mmCIF file of C-alpha atoms in Angstrom:
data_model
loop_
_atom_site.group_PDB
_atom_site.id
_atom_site.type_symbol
_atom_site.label_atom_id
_atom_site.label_comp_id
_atom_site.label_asym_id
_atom_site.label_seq_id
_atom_site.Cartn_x
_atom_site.Cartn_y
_atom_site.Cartn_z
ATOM 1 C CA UNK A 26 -119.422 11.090 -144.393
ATOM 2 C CA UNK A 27 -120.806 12.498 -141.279
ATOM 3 C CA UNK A 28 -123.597 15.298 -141.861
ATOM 4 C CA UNK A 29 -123.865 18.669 -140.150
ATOM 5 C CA UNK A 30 -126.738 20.810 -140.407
ATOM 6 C CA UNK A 31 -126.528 24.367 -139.675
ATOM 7 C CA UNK A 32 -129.365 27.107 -139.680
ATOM 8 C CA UNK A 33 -130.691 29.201 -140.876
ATOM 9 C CA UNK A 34 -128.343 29.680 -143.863
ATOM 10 C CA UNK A 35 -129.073 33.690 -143.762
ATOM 11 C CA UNK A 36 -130.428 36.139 -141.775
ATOM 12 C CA UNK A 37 -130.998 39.723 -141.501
ATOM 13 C CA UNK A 38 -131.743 40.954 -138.323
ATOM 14 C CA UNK A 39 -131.638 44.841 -137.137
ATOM 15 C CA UNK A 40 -129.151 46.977 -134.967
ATOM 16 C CA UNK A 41 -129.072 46.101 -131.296
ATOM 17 C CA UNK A 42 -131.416 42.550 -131.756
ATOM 18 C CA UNK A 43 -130.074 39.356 -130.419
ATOM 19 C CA UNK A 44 -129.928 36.393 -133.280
ATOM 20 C CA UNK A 45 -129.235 32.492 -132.985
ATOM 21 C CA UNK A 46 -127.295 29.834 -135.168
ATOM 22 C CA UNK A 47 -127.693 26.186 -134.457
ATOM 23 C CA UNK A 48 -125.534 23.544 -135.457
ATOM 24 C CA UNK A 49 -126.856 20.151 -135.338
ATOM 25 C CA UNK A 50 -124.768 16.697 -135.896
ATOM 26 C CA UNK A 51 -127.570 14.348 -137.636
ATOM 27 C CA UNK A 52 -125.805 11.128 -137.371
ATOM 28 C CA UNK A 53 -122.929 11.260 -134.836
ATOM 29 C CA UNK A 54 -121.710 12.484 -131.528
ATOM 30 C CA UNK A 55 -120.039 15.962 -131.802
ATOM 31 C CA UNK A 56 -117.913 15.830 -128.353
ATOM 32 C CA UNK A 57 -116.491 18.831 -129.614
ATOM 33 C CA UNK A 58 -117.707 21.869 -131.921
ATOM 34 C CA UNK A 59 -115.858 24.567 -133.219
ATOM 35 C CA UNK A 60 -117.227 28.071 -134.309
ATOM 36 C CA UNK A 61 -115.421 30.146 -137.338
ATOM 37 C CA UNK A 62 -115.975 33.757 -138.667
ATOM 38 C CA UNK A 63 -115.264 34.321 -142.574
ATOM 39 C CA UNK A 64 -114.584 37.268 -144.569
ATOM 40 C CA UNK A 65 -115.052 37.729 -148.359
ATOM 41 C CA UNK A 66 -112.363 35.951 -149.808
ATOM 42 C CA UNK A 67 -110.266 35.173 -146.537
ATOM 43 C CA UNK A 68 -109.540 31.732 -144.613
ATOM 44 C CA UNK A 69 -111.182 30.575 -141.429
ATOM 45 C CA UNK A 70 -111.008 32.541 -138.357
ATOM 46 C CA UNK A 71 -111.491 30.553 -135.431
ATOM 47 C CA UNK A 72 -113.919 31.941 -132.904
ATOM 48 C CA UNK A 73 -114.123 29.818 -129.523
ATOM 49 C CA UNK A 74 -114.026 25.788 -129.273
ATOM 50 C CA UNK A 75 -116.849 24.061 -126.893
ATOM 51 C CA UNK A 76 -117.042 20.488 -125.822
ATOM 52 C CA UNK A 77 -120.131 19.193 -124.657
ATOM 53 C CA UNK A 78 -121.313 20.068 -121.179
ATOM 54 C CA UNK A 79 -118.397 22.524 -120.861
ATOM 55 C CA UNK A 80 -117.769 26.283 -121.310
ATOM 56 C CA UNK A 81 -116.678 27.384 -124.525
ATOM 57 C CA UNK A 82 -112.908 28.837 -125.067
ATOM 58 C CA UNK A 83 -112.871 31.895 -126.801
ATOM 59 C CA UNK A 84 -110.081 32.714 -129.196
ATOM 60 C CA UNK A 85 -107.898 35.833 -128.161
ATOM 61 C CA UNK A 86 -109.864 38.948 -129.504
ATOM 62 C CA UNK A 87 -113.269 37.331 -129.028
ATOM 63 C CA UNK A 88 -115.805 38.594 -126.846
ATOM 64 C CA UNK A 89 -117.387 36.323 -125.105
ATOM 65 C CA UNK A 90 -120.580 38.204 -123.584
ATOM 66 C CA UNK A 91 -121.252 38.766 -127.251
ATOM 67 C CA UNK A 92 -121.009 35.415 -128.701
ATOM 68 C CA UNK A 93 -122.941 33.020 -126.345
ATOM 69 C CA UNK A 94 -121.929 30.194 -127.069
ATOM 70 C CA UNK A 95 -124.107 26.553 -125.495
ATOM 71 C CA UNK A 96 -123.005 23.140 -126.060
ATOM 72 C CA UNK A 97 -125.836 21.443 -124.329
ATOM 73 C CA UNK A 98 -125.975 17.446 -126.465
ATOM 74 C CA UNK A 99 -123.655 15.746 -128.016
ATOM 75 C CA UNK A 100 -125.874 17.265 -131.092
ATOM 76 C CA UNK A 101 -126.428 20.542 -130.806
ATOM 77 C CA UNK A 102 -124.324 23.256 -130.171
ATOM 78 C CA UNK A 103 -125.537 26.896 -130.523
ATOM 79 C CA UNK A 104 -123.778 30.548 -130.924
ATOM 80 C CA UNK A 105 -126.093 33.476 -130.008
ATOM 81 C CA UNK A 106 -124.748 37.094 -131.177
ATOM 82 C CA UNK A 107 -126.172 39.695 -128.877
ATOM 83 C CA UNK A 108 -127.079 43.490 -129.426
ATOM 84 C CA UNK A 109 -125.597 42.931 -133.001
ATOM 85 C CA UNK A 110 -124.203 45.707 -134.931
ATOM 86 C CA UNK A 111 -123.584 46.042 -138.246
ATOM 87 C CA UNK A 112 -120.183 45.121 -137.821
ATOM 88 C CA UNK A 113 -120.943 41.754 -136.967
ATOM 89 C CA UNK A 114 -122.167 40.924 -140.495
ATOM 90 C CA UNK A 115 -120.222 38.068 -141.427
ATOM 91 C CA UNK A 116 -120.733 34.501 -142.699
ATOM 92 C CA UNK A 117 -119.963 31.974 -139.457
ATOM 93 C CA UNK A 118 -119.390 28.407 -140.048
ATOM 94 C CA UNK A 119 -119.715 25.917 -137.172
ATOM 95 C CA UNK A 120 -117.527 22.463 -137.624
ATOM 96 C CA UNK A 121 -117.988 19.474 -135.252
ATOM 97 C CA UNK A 122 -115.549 16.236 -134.502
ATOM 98 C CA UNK A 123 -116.594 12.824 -132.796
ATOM 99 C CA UNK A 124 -114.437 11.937 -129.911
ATOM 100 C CA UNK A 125 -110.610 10.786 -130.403
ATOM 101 C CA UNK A 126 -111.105 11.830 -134.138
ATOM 102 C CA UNK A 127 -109.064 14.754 -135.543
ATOM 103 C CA UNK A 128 -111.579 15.262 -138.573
ATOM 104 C CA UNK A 129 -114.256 17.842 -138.361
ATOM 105 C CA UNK A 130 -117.210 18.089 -140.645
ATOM 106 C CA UNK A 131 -118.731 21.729 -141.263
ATOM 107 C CA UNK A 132 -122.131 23.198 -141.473
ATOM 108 C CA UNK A 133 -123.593 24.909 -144.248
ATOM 109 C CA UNK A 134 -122.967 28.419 -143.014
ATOM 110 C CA UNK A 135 -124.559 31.049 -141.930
ATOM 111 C CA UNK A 136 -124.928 34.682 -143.180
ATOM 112 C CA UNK A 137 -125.828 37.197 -140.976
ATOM 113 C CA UNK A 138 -126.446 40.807 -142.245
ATOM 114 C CA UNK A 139 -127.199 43.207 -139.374
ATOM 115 C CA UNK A 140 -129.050 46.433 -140.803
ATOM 116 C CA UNK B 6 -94.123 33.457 -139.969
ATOM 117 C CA UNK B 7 -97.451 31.769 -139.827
ATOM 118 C CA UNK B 8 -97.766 28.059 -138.582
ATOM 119 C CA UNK B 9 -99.373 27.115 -141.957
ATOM 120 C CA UNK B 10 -98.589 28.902 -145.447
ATOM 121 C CA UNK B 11 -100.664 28.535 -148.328
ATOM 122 C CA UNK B 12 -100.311 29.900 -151.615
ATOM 123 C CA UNK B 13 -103.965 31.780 -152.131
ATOM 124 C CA UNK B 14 -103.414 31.753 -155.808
ATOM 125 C CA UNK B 15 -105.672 31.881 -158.280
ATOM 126 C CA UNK B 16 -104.429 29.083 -159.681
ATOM 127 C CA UNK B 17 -106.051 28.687 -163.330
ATOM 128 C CA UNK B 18 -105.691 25.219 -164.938
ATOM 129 C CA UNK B 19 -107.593 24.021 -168.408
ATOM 130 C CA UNK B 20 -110.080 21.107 -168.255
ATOM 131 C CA UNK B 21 -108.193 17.769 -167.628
ATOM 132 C CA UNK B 22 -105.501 18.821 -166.493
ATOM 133 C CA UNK B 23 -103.750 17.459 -162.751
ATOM 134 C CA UNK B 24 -103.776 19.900 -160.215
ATOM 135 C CA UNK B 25 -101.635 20.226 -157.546
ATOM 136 C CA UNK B 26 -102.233 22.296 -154.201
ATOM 137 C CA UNK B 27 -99.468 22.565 -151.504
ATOM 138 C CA UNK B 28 -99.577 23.935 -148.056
ATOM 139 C CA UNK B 29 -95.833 24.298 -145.663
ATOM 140 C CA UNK B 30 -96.181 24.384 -142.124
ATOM 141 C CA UNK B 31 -93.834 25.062 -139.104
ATOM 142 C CA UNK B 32 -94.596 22.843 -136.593
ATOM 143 C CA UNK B 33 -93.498 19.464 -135.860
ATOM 144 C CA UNK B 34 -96.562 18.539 -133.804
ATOM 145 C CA UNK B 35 -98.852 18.776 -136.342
ATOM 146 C CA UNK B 36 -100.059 14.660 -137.401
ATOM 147 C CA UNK B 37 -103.518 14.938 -138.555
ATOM 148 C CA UNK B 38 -103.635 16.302 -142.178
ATOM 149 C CA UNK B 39 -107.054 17.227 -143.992
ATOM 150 C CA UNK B 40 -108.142 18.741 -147.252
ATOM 151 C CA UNK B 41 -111.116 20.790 -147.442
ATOM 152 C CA UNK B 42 -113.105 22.102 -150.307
ATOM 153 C CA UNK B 43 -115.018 25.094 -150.244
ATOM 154 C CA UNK B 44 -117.618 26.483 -152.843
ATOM 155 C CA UNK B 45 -118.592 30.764 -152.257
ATOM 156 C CA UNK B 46 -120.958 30.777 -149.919
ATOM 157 C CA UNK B 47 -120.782 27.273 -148.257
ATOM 158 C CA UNK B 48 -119.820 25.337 -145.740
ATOM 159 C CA UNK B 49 -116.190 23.306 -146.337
ATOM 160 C CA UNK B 50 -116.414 20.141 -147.616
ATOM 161 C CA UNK B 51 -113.900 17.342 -146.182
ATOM 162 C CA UNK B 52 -112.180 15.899 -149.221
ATOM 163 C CA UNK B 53 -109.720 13.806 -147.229
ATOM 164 C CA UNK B 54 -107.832 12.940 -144.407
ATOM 165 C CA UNK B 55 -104.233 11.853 -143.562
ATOM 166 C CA UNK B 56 -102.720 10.255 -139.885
ATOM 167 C CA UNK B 57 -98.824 11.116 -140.917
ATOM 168 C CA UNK B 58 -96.854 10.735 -143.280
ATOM 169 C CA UNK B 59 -97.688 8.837 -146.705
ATOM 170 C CA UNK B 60 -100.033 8.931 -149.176
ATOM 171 C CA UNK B 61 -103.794 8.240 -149.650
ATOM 172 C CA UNK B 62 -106.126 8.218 -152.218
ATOM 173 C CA UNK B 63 -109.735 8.801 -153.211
ATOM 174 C CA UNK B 64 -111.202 8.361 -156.609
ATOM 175 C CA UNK B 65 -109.426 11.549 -158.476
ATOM 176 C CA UNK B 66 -108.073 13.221 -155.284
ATOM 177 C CA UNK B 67 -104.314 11.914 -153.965
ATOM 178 C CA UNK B 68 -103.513 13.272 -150.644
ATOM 179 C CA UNK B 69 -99.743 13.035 -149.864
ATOM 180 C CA UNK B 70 -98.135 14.171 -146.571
ATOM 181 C CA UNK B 71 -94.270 14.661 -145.905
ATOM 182 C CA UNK B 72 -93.161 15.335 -141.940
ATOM 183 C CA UNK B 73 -89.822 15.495 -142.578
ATOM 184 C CA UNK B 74 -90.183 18.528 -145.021
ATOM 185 C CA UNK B 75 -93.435 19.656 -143.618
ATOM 186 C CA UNK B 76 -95.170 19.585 -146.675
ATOM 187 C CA UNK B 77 -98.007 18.749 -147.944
ATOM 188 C CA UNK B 78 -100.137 17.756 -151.511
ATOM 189 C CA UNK B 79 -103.429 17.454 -152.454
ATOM 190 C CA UNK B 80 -103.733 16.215 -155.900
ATOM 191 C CA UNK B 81 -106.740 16.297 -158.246
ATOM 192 C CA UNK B 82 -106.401 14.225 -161.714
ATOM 193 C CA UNK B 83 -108.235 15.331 -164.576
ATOM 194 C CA UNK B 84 -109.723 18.348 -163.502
ATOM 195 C CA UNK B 85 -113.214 19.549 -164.024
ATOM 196 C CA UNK B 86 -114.877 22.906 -164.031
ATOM 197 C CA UNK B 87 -116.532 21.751 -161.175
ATOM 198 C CA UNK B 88 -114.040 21.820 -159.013
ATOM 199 C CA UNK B 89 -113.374 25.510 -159.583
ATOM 200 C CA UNK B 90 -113.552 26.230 -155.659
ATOM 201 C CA UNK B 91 -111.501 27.332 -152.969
ATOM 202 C CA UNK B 92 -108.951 24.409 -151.390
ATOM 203 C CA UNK B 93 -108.036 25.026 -147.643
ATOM 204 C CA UNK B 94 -105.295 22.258 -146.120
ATOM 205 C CA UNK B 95 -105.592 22.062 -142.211
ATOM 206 C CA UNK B 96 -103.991 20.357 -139.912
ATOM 207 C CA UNK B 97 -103.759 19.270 -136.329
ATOM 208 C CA UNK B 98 -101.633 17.885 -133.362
ATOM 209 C CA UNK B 99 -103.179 14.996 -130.719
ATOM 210 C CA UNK B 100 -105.135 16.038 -127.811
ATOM 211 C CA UNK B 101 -106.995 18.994 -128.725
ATOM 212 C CA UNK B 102 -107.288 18.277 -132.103
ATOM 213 C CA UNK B 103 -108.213 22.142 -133.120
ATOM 214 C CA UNK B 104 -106.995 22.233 -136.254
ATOM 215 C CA UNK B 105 -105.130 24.569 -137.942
ATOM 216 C CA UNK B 106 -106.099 26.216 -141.468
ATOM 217 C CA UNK B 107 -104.352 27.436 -144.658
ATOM 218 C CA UNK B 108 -105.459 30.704 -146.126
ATOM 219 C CA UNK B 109 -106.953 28.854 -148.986
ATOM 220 C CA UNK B 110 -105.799 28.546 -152.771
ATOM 221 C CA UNK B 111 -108.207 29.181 -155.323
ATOM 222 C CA UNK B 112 -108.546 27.221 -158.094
ATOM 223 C CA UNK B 113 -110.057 27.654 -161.677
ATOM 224 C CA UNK B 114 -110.706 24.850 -164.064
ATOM 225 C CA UNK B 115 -111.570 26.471 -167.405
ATOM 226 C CA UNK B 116 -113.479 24.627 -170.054
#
């Protein structure tokens, strides 16, 4: 299967700081990556979708001057949270599909604790 | 209604036993059906993947999709504690291919 790396796995960061999740595709082209929020014990919530060398669309809901998000490769795709609150805690999950291929493979997670 | 309904269970089974997780979903676009496993704390895992209807399978994992009841299966022959985890269906129409997820069933295999 196709391998997605995402990191760090957890962070704690405090009140107003600025904090950055990669998402790397190790062995294929990710023409399109897709960026989820999870609560405890609750599905998927789909945060914005970003093809390579475009500008991410943001779900309804989402802001987007909060939650930078850069596809700059066909590799790497990156979601920056700015002037986090504590509110923002969450685990996010990044997914990524090759191009003309409905399957997407997921990172590891990442969970953020703002303080 | 939501476009994809999935029973969020628990749903406890004992060791051995064949599982069977369903998701329902609305609408008729949908053609690309996947399974995903998902431990606490971690990424989801794809367990398998479906292009319309029929059925597919992998090892102890059987995947069957139905279009013309909008259903579909995912299931898991003698069952392990190990696969105690959460199972999320998704699914997706052509084009954008932004797939569309299930709230997740748990499922515990007791020893």
């Amino acid at each position: 299967g196709a391998v997605v790396s995402q990191h760090p796995s957890w962070v704690i960061c405090k009140s107003g700081t600025s904090v950055k999740i990669e998402c790397r595709s190790l062995d294929f082209q990710a023409t399109t990556m897709f960026w989820y929020r999870q609560f405890p014990k609750q599905s998927l919530m789909l945060m914005a979708t970003s093809n390579e060398g475009s500008k991410a669309t943001y779900e309804q809901g989402v802001e987007k001057d909060k939650f930078l998000i850069n596809h700059a490769s066909l590799t790497l795709s990156t979601l920056t949270v700015t002037s986090a609150h504590p509110e923002d805690s969450s685990f996010y999950i990044c997914s990524a599909r090759r191009r003309g291929r409905a399957e997407a493979f997921f990172g590891q997670g990442t969970r953020l604790t703002v303080v | 209604q939501k476009e994809v309904e999935q029973d969020p269970g628990p749903l406890s089974v004992p060791e051995g036993a064949i599982v069977s997780l369903n998701c329902t979903y609305s609408n008729s676009a949908f053609q690309y059906f996947m399974w995903y496993r998902q431990y606490s704390r971690k990424g989801p895992e794809l367990l398998m993947y479906t292009y319309s209807s029929g059925n597919k399978e992998d090892g102890r994992f059987t995947a069957q999709v139905d279009k013309s009841s909008k259903y579909i299966s995912l299931f898991i022959r003698d069952s392990q504690p190990s696969d105690s985890a959460t199972y999320l269906c998704a699914m997706s129409a052509g084009g954008s291919y932004i797939p569309t997820f299930g709230r997740g069933t748990s499922l515990i295999v007791h020893p």
